[in-house]
Coordinates of N, CA and C in Angstrom, one line a residue:
M29 N -9.3 -81.1 -9.8 CA -10.1 -81.1 -8.9 C -10.2 -79.3 -8.8
A30 N -11.7 -78.7 -8.8 CA -12.4 -77.9 -8.3 C -11.8 -76.7 -7.5
T31 N -11.7 -75.3 -8.3 CA -11.2 -74.3 -7.4 C -12.5 -74.0 -6.8
L32 N -12.4 -73.6 -4.8 CA -13.0 -71.9 -4.4 C -13.3 -70.8 -4.5
F33 N -12.4 -70.4 -5.5 CA -12.8 -69.2 -6.5 C -12.8 -68.9 -7.2
S34 N -14.0 -67.6 -8.1 CA -13.7 -67.4 -9.3 C -12.3 -66.9 -9.7
E35 N -12.5 -67.0 -11.6 CA -11.2 -66.9 -12.1 C -10.7 -64.8 -11.8
P36 N -11.8 -65.1 -11.9 CA -11.3 -62.7 -11.4 C -10.8 -63.1 -9.8
V37 N -11.0 -63.9 -9.1 CA -10.2 -63.8 -7.3 C -9.4 -64.8 -8.2
V38 N -8.9 -65.5 -8.9 CA -8.1 -66.0 -8.7 C -6.8 -65.1 -9.7
R39 N -7.0 -64.7 -9.8 CA -6.5 -62.7 -11.0 C -5.8 -61.9 -9.8
V40 N -7.0 -61.3 -8.8 CA -6.2 -61.5 -7.6 C -5.0 -61.6 -7.2
K41 N -5.5 -63.0 -6.4 CA -4.8 -63.8 -5.8 C -3.2 -63.2 -6.6
R42 N -3.3 -63.7 -7.7 CA -1.7 -63.3 -8.4 C -1.6 -62.5 -8.6
A43 N -2.0 -61.7 -7.9 CA -1.9 -60.5 -8.5 C -0.7 -59.5 -7.6
L44 N -2.0 -59.9 -6.0 CA -1.0 -59.7 -5.1 C -0.4 -60.5 -4.8
S45 N 0.1 -62.2 -5.1 CA 1.3 -62.5 -4.9 C 2.6 -61.3 -5.6
A46 N 1.9 -61.5 -7.0 CA 3.2 -61.0 -7.8 C 3.6 -59.4 -7.1
L47 N 3.4 -58.9 -6.6 CA 3.5 -57.7 -6.3 C 3.8 -57.7 -4.9
G48 N 3.7 -58.6 -3.8 CA 4.4 -58.9 -3.4 C 3.5 -58.5 -1.8
A49 N 2.4 -58.0 -2.0 CA 1.2 -57.8 -0.4 C 1.1 -59.4 -0.5
A50 N 0.5 -59.9 0.8 CA -0.1 -60.6 1.5 C -1.6 -61.0 0.6
D51 N -1.6 -62.2 0.3 CA -3.1 -62.6 -0.1 C -4.0 -62.8 0.8
T52 N -4.6 -62.0 1.5 CA -5.9 -61.9 2.6 C -7.4 -61.7 2.2
V53 N -7.4 -62.2 1.4 CA -8.9 -62.5 1.0 C -9.4 -63.3 1.3
T54 N -10.6 -63.0 1.4 CA -11.6 -63.8 2.3 C -13.4 -64.0 1.6
V55 N -14.1 -65.0 1.9 CA -14.6 -65.7 0.9 C -15.6 -65.6 1.3
L56 N -17.0 -64.4 1.4 CA -17.6 -64.3 2.5 C -18.9 -65.2 2.0
D57 N -19.6 -65.3 3.2 CA -21.1 -66.4 2.9 C -22.0 -65.9 1.9
S58 N -22.3 -64.8 1.8 CA -23.1 -64.1 1.2 C -22.4 -62.8 0.3
K59 N -23.6 -62.6 -0.6 CA -22.7 -61.6 -1.8 C -22.1 -60.4 -1.0
V60 N -21.9 -59.0 -1.4 CA -21.7 -57.9 -0.6 C -21.3 -57.5 -1.8
P61 N -21.7 -56.8 -2.5 CA -22.1 -55.9 -3.8 C -22.3 -54.2 -3.1
T62 N -21.9 -54.1 -1.9 CA -22.2 -52.4 -1.8 C -21.1 -52.6 -0.5
A63 N -20.8 -51.4 -0.3 CA -19.4 -50.8 0.7 C -20.8 -51.0 2.2
A64 N -21.6 -50.9 2.3 CA -22.5 -51.0 3.3 C -22.9 -52.6 3.6
A65 N -23.0 -53.1 2.7 CA -22.6 -55.6 2.4 C -21.5 -55.1 3.2
A66 N -21.2 -55.0 2.9 CA -19.5 -55.9 2.9 C -19.3 -55.4 4.5
A67 N -19.1 -54.6 5.5 CA -18.4 -53.5 5.6 C -19.6 -54.4 7.6
A68 N -20.6 -54.7 6.7 CA -21.6 -55.4 8.0 C -21.4 -56.4 8.0
A69 N -21.1 -57.4 7.5 CA -20.4 -58.7 7.0 C -19.3 -58.9 7.3
L70 N -18.0 -58.2 7.0 CA -17.2 -57.4 8.1 C -17.6 -57.3 9.8
G71 N -18.3 -57.0 10.0 CA -17.7 -56.0 11.3 C -17.2 -54.8 11.0
C72 N -16.6 -54.1 10.7 CA -16.5 -52.8 10.6 C -16.9 -52.0 9.6
G73 N -16.8 -50.9 9.7 CA -17.0 -48.8 9.6 C -17.6 -49.6 8.5
V74 N -18.4 -48.1 7.2 CA -18.1 -48.4 5.6 C -17.1 -47.6 5.5
A75 N -16.5 -47.2 6.7 CA -15.7 -45.7 5.9 C -14.4 -47.2 5.6
A76 N -13.9 -48.2 6.1 CA -12.8 -48.9 5.8 C -12.4 -49.6 4.6
I77 N -14.1 -49.7 4.2 CA -14.5 -50.8 2.8 C -13.9 -49.2 2.0
T78 N -13.0 -50.4 1.1 CA -12.8 -49.3 -0.5 C -13.3 -49.5 -1.8
N79 N -13.8 -48.6 -2.6 CA -14.9 -49.0 -3.1 C -13.7 -48.9 -4.2
S80 N -13.9 -49.9 -5.7 CA -12.8 -49.8 -7.1 C -13.8 -49.2 -7.6
L81 N -14.3 -47.8 -7.9 CA -14.6 -47.0 -8.1 C -14.5 -47.0 -10.1
V82 N -14.8 -47.9 -10.9 CA -14.1 -47.3 -12.5 C -14.9 -46.4 -13.1
F83 N -14.9 -45.1 -13.5 CA -14.7 -44.1 -14.8 C -14.7 -43.8 -16.0
D84 N -15.2 -43.3 -17.1 CA -14.7 -43.1 -17.9 C -14.2 -41.8 -18.4
V85 N -13.2 -41.9 -19.4 CA -12.4 -40.3 -18.9 C -11.8 -40.2 -20.3
G86 N -13.1 -40.0 -21.6 CA -13.2 -40.2 -22.9 C -13.0 -41.5 -23.8
G87 N -13.1 -41.9 -23.2 CA -13.0 -43.5 -23.7 C -11.8 -44.5 -23.3
A88 N -11.2 -43.8 -21.8 CA -9.9 -44.6 -21.6 C -9.8 -44.1 -19.6
P89 N -10.2 -46.1 -19.2 CA -10.9 -46.3 -17.7 C -10.1 -45.2 -16.8
L90 N -10.9 -44.9 -15.6 CA -10.1 -44.2 -14.9 C -10.5 -45.3 -12.7
L91 N -9.7 -44.6 -12.4 CA -10.1 -46.6 -11.3 C -9.9 -45.4 -10.0
I92 N -11.1 -44.9 -9.6 CA -10.5 -44.8 -8.2 C -10.9 -45.4 -7.3
L93 N -9.5 -45.7 -6.1 CA -10.6 -46.3 -4.4 C -11.1 -45.2 -3.4
A94 N -12.2 -45.4 -3.1 CA -12.6 -44.2 -2.3 C -13.4 -45.3 -1.4
S95 N -13.3 -44.0 0.0 CA -14.4 -45.1 1.0 C -15.1 -45.2 0.5
G96 N -16.0 -46.1 1.1 CA -16.8 -46.1 1.5 C -18.5 -45.4 1.7
A97 N -17.8 -44.9 2.5 CA -18.4 -43.5 3.1 C -19.1 -42.0 1.9
A98 N -17.8 -42.3 1.4 CA -17.8 -41.5 0.5 C -18.7 -41.4 -0.9
R99 N -19.0 -40.3 -1.2 CA -19.3 -39.8 -3.3 C -18.1 -39.2 -3.6
V100 N -18.1 -39.8 -5.2 CA -16.3 -39.1 -5.2 C -17.5 -38.2 -6.3
D101 N -16.9 -36.4 -6.1 CA -17.3 -35.5 -6.7 C -16.0 -35.2 -8.3
V102 N -17.0 -36.0 -8.4 CA -16.0 -36.1 -10.4 C -15.5 -34.3 -10.8
R103 N -16.5 -34.2 -10.6 CA -16.0 -32.0 -11.5 C -14.5 -32.2 -10.7
K104 N -14.7 -32.5 -9.0 CA -13.4 -32.1 -8.5 C -12.0 -33.3 -8.6
V105 N -12.3 -34.0 -8.9 CA -11.5 -34.9 -9.5 C -11.2 -34.4 -11.1
A106 N -12.4 -34.1 -12.4 CA -11.3 -33.7 -13.6 C -11.0 -32.6 -12.9
A107 N -10.9 -31.2 -12.4 CA -10.6 -30.3 -11.4 C -9.1 -30.0 -11.5
Q108 N -8.9 -31.9 -10.8 CA -7.8 -31.3 -10.3 C -6.8 -32.3 -10.9
L109 N -7.1 -33.0 -12.2 CA -6.5 -33.9 -13.0 C -6.3 -33.3 -15.2
G110 N -6.9 -32.4 -14.4 CA -7.5 -31.3 -15.7 C -7.9 -32.2 -17.2
T111 N -8.5 -33.3 -16.7 CA -9.2 -34.3 -17.7 C -10.3 -33.1 -17.9
G112 N -10.8 -33.7 -19.0 CA -12.0 -33.6 -19.7 C -13.5 -34.4 -18.3
K113 N -14.5 -34.4 -19.3 CA -15.7 -35.1 -18.1 C -14.9 -36.5 -17.6
I114 N -15.6 -36.7 -16.6 CA -15.6 -37.9 -15.9 C -16.6 -38.3 -16.1
R115 N -16.9 -39.8 -16.8 CA -18.4 -40.1 -16.9 C -18.6 -42.0 -15.8
S116 N -19.3 -42.4 -15.4 CA -20.0 -43.3 -14.9 C -19.5 -44.0 -15.5
A117 N -18.6 -45.5 -15.7 CA -18.7 -46.8 -16.9 C -20.4 -46.3 -16.9
S118 N -20.3 -48.0 -18.1 CA -20.9 -48.7 -18.0 C -20.6 -50.0 -17.8
P119 N -21.3 -51.1 -17.3 CA -21.3 -52.4 -16.6 C -20.7 -53.3 -18.0
G120 N -20.4 -52.6 -18.7 CA -19.8 -53.9 -19.9 C -18.0 -52.8 -19.8
F121 N -18.3 -51.5 -20.0 CA -17.2 -51.0 -20.0 C -16.2 -50.9 -18.5
V122 N -16.9 -51.0 -17.6 CA -15.9 -52.2 -17.2 C -15.1 -53.2 -16.2
L123 N -16.4 -54.4 -16.8 CA -15.9 -55.9 -17.1 C -15.1 -56.1 -18.7
E124 N -15.1 -54.9 -19.5 CA -13.9 -55.2 -20.5 C -12.9 -54.2 -19.9
H125 N -12.8 -53.4 -19.1 CA -11.3 -53.0 -18.5 C -10.5 -54.1 -17.7
T126 N -11.2 -54.4 -16.8 CA -11.6 -54.6 -15.5 C -11.0 -56.5 -15.7
G127 N -11.9 -56.9 -16.5 CA -12.7 -58.3 -15.8 C -13.5 -58.9 -15.2
Q128 N -13.9 -58.1 -14.5 CA -14.8 -58.1 -12.8 C -15.7 -57.2 -13.1
E129 N -17.1 -57.9 -12.3 CA -17.8 -57.1 -12.8 C -18.4 -55.5 -11.8
I130 N -19.3 -54.9 -11.7 CA -19.7 -54.1 -10.7 C -20.0 -54.7 -9.9
G131 N -19.2 -54.0 -8.5 CA -20.2 -54.7 -7.0 C -19.2 -55.8 -6.8
G132 N -17.9 -55.9 -7.6 CA -16.7 -56.8 -7.2 C -15.2 -56.4 -7.1
V133 N -15.1 -55.4 -8.4 CA -13.9 -55.2 -8.5 C -13.3 -54.9 -7.7
A134 N -11.7 -55.1 -8.0 CA -10.6 -54.9 -7.1 C -9.4 -54.3 -7.8
P135 N -8.5 -53.6 -7.1 CA -8.0 -52.6 -7.0 C -6.7 -52.9 -8.3
V136 N -6.5 -54.4 -7.9 CA -5.3 -55.4 -8.7 C -6.3 -56.6 -10.0
G137 N -5.3 -57.1 -10.2 CA -6.0 -58.0 -11.1 C -6.2 -57.6 -12.2
H138 N -6.0 -56.7 -13.1 CA -7.7 -56.6 -14.0 C -6.3 -56.6 -15.3
P139 N -7.1 -57.0 -16.7 CA -6.0 -57.0 -18.2 C -4.5 -56.0 -17.8
E140 N -5.2 -55.3 -17.9 CA -3.8 -54.4 -17.9 C -3.8 -52.9 -17.2
K141 N -3.1 -52.7 -17.2 CA -2.7 -51.1 -15.6 C -3.9 -50.5 -16.3
I142 N -4.6 -49.8 -15.0 CA -5.3 -49.2 -15.3 C -4.9 -47.7 -14.5
K143 N -4.9 -46.4 -15.3 CA -4.7 -44.6 -13.8 C -5.7 -45.5 -13.1
T144 N -4.9 -44.8 -12.0 CA -5.7 -45.5 -10.0 C -6.0 -44.2 -9.5
L145 N -6.4 -43.9 -8.7 CA -6.4 -42.7 -7.9 C -6.8 -43.5 -6.8
L146 N -6.2 -42.9 -5.1 CA -6.5 -43.1 -3.6 C -6.9 -42.2 -3.3
D147 N -8.0 -42.5 -2.8 CA -9.4 -41.1 -1.7 C -7.8 -41.3 0.0
E148 N -7.6 -39.7 0.0 CA -6.8 -39.8 1.0 C -7.4 -40.2 2.2
S149 N -8.4 -40.2 2.0 CA -9.5 -39.8 3.4 C -9.4 -41.5 4.1
L150 N -9.6 -42.8 3.3 CA -9.0 -43.8 3.2 C -7.6 -43.7 4.8
K151 N -6.6 -43.2 4.0 CA -5.3 -43.2 5.4 C -5.4 -43.5 7.1
F152 N -7.3 -42.8 6.8 CA -6.9 -42.7 9.3 C -8.2 -44.2 9.4
H153 N -7.7 -45.3 8.7 CA -7.7 -46.3 9.0 C -6.9 -47.5 8.8
E154 N -7.2 -48.0 10.0 CA -5.2 -49.3 10.1 C -5.4 -50.4 9.4
V155 N -6.7 -51.0 8.8 CA -7.0 -51.6 7.5 C -8.5 -51.7 7.1
L156 N -8.0 -51.3 5.7 CA -9.0 -51.6 4.5 C -9.5 -52.6 4.2
W157 N -10.8 -52.6 3.5 CA -11.0 -53.9 2.3 C -11.5 -53.9 1.1
A158 N -11.2 -54.2 0.6 CA -11.1 -53.8 -0.7 C -11.3 -55.7 -1.3
G159 N -13.0 -55.5 -2.5 CA -13.1 -56.2 -3.4 C -12.3 -57.3 -3.8
A160 N -12.5 -58.7 -4.2 CA -11.2 -59.5 -4.3 C -11.6 -60.0 -5.8
G161 N -12.6 -59.3 -6.2 CA -12.6 -59.5 -7.9 C -13.8 -60.3 -8.3
D162 N -15.2 -61.3 -7.2 CA -16.5 -60.8 -7.3 C -17.4 -59.9 -6.3
H163 N -18.6 -61.2 -5.8 CA -19.4 -60.4 -4.7 C -19.7 -60.8 -3.6
H164 N -18.8 -62.2 -3.6 CA -18.6 -62.4 -2.1 C -17.1 -62.7 -1.9
S165 N -16.2 -62.0 -2.0 CA -14.9 -61.9 -2.0 C -14.1 -60.5 -2.2
M166 N -13.5 -60.3 -0.7 CA -12.2 -59.1 -0.2 C -11.6 -60.0 0.5
F167 N -10.7 -58.9 0.6 CA -9.1 -58.3 0.7 C -9.0 -57.1 2.2
S168 N -7.4 -57.9 3.0 CA -7.4 -56.4 4.0 C -6.1 -56.3 3.1
I169 N -6.1 -54.5 3.3 CA -4.3 -54.2 3.5 C -4.8 -53.2 3.6
S170 N -3.2 -52.4 4.6 CA -3.2 -51.1 5.1 C -2.9 -50.3 3.6
Y171 N -3.6 -48.8 4.4 CA -3.4 -47.5 3.2 C -2.6 -47.3 2.6
E172 N -1.0 -47.4 3.0 CA 0.8 -47.4 2.4 C 0.7 -49.0 1.2
E173 N 0.1 -50.0 1.6 CA 0.2 -50.7 1.1 C -1.1 -51.5 -0.5
L174 N -1.3 -50.3 -0.1 CA -2.8 -50.4 -1.4 C -2.4 -49.2 -2.4
R175 N -1.5 -48.4 -1.5 CA -0.6 -47.1 -2.1 C 0.4 -47.6 -3.5
R176 N 1.6 -48.8 -1.6 CA 2.3 -49.4 -3.2 C 2.0 -50.1 -4.3
I177 N 1.0 -51.2 -3.9 CA 0.6 -52.0 -5.6 C -0.2 -52.3 -6.8
T178 N -0.5 -50.8 -6.4 CA -1.9 -49.8 -7.0 C -1.4 -48.7 -7.8
G179 N 0.2 -47.9 -7.4 CA 0.9 -47.2 -7.7 C -0.1 -45.8 -7.8
A180 N -1.1 -45.4 -7.4 CA -2.4 -45.1 -7.3 C -1.9 -43.2 -6.6
V181 N -2.4 -42.3 -7.3 CA -2.5 -41.0 -6.9 C -2.5 -41.1 -6.4
E182 N -2.5 -40.2 -4.5 CA -3.6 -39.8 -3.9 C -4.2 -38.4 -3.9
M183 N -5.6 -38.8 -3.5 CA -5.4 -37.1 -4.0 C -7.5 -37.2 -3.4
P184 N -7.7 -36.1 -2.5 CA -9.1 -35.9 -1.6 C -9.6 -36.1 -3.2
V185 N -10.9 -36.7 -3.5 CA -11.9 -37.6 -4.4 C -13.4 -36.4 -3.6
R186 N -13.5 -35.8 -2.6 CA -15.1 -35.3 -2.3 C -14.9 -34.2 -1.6

C-alpha cells in the first residue's frame, strides 16, 4: 500500500510521536515553499508561520526557527552566541543535515540533532505552523511545545 506522505514527512511524523507531540501534519493541495504561500493556504498571518532556516557556522548546521514575518539578523545572532560568521547554507548542506529540501524543512525529523534557536517573537501566537518535511506539508504547534520538542534556545533573532 502506497503512503500519502513523502519519506521526509514520515520522518517528521515519527519524530513528533516519539517526542510526545500531537501529529497535526496537514498536507496542502498546493506547494507552500514560502511563509507567504503557507499563510495564504492556511488562512493565518505570515507572522505565525515558523520558518526552519538552516545556517552554516564553520561547517556545522544551526537551525533558526524564525517568524515568517522576520528576517534573521545573523550578525546579532552570532554576537549573542559568540560564534564566528553565520552563513546561509547551500541547498546541498541543508539536505545533508536535515534530510529535507529548502522550503520544506521541519524543526524535527533530521538524521542528527541540530543546535536550534527559537525566535522569541513567535511566542505571541497561540498557534504556530511549521514545515513538515516537504513543500506540501505543515504542522501546527504551540510555542511552548515547539520549544520543548526541539530543545531550542529562545533568543531575539532580529
